[in-house]
Short mmCIF file of C-alpha atoms in Angstrom, two decimals:
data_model
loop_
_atom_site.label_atom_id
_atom_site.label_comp_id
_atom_site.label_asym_id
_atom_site.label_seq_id
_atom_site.Cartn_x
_atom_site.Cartn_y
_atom_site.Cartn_z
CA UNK F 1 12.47 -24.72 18.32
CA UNK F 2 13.40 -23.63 14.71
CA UNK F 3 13.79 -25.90 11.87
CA UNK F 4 16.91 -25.91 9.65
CA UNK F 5 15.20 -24.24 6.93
CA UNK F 6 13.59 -21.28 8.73
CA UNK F 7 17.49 -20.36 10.38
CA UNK F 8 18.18 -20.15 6.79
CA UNK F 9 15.19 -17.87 5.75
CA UNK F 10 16.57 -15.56 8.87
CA UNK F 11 20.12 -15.71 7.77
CA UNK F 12 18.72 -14.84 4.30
CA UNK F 13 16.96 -12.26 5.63
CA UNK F 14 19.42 -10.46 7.94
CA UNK F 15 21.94 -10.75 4.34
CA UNK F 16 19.48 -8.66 2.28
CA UNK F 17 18.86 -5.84 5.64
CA UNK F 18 22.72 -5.26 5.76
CA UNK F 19 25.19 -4.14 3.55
CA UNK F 20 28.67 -2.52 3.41
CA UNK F 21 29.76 0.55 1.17
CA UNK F 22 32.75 2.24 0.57
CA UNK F 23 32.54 5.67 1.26
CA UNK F 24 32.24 7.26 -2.20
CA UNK F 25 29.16 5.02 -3.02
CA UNK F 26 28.06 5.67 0.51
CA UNK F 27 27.65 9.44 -0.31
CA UNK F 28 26.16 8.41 -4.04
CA UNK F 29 23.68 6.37 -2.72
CA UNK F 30 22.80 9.41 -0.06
CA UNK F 31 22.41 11.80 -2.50
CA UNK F 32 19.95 9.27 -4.59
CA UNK F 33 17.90 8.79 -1.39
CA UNK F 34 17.18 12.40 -0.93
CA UNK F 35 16.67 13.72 -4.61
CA UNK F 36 13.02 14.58 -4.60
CA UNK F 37 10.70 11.97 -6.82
CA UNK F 38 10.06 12.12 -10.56
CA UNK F 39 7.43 11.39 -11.78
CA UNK F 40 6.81 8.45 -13.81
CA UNK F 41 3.36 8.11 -16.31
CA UNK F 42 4.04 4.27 -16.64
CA UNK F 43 3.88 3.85 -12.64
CA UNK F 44 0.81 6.27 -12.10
CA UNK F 45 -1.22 4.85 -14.78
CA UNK F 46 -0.35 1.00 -12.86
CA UNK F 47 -1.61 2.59 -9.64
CA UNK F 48 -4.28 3.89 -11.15
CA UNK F 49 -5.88 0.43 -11.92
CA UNK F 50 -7.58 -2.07 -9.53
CA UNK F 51 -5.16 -4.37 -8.23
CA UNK F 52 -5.53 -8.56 -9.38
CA UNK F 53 -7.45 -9.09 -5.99
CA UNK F 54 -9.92 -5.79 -6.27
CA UNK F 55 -10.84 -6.90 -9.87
CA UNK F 56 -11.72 -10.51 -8.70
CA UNK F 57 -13.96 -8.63 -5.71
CA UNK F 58 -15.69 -6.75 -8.39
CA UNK F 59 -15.90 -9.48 -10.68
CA UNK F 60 -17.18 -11.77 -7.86
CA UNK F 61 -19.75 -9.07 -6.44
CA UNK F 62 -20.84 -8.19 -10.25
CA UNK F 63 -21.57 -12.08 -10.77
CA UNK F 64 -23.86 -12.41 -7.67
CA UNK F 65 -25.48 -9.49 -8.81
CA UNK F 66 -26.47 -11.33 -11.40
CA UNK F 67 -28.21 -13.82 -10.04
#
């Protein structure tokens, strides 16, 4: 049995999975999808850092180190 808020988190759900588009935007958004990449320094040099839970492993594993 489902509650009353989790049919809501599906309807939610199944809003944001499908959408309508007139043809012209349709095509736009096509083309969009299958231009290659570009690169972007801001994104690689994000990526390129631990993420918030590596660093607290590291931090964790240096401080037992320690002791």
């Amino acid at each position: 049995m489902t509650t009353n808020s989790e049919r809501h988190g599906l309807h939610g759900l199944a809003d944001q999975q499908i959408f309508v588009l007139e043809p012209p935007a349709w095509d736009e958004l096509q083309e969009a999808l299958n231009r290659p990449p570009t690169r972007n320094p801001r994104i690689t040099a994000l990526l390129a850092q631990p993420s918030t839970l590596e660093a607290g492993r590291a931090r964790r594993r240096a401080s037992e180190e320690q002791k």
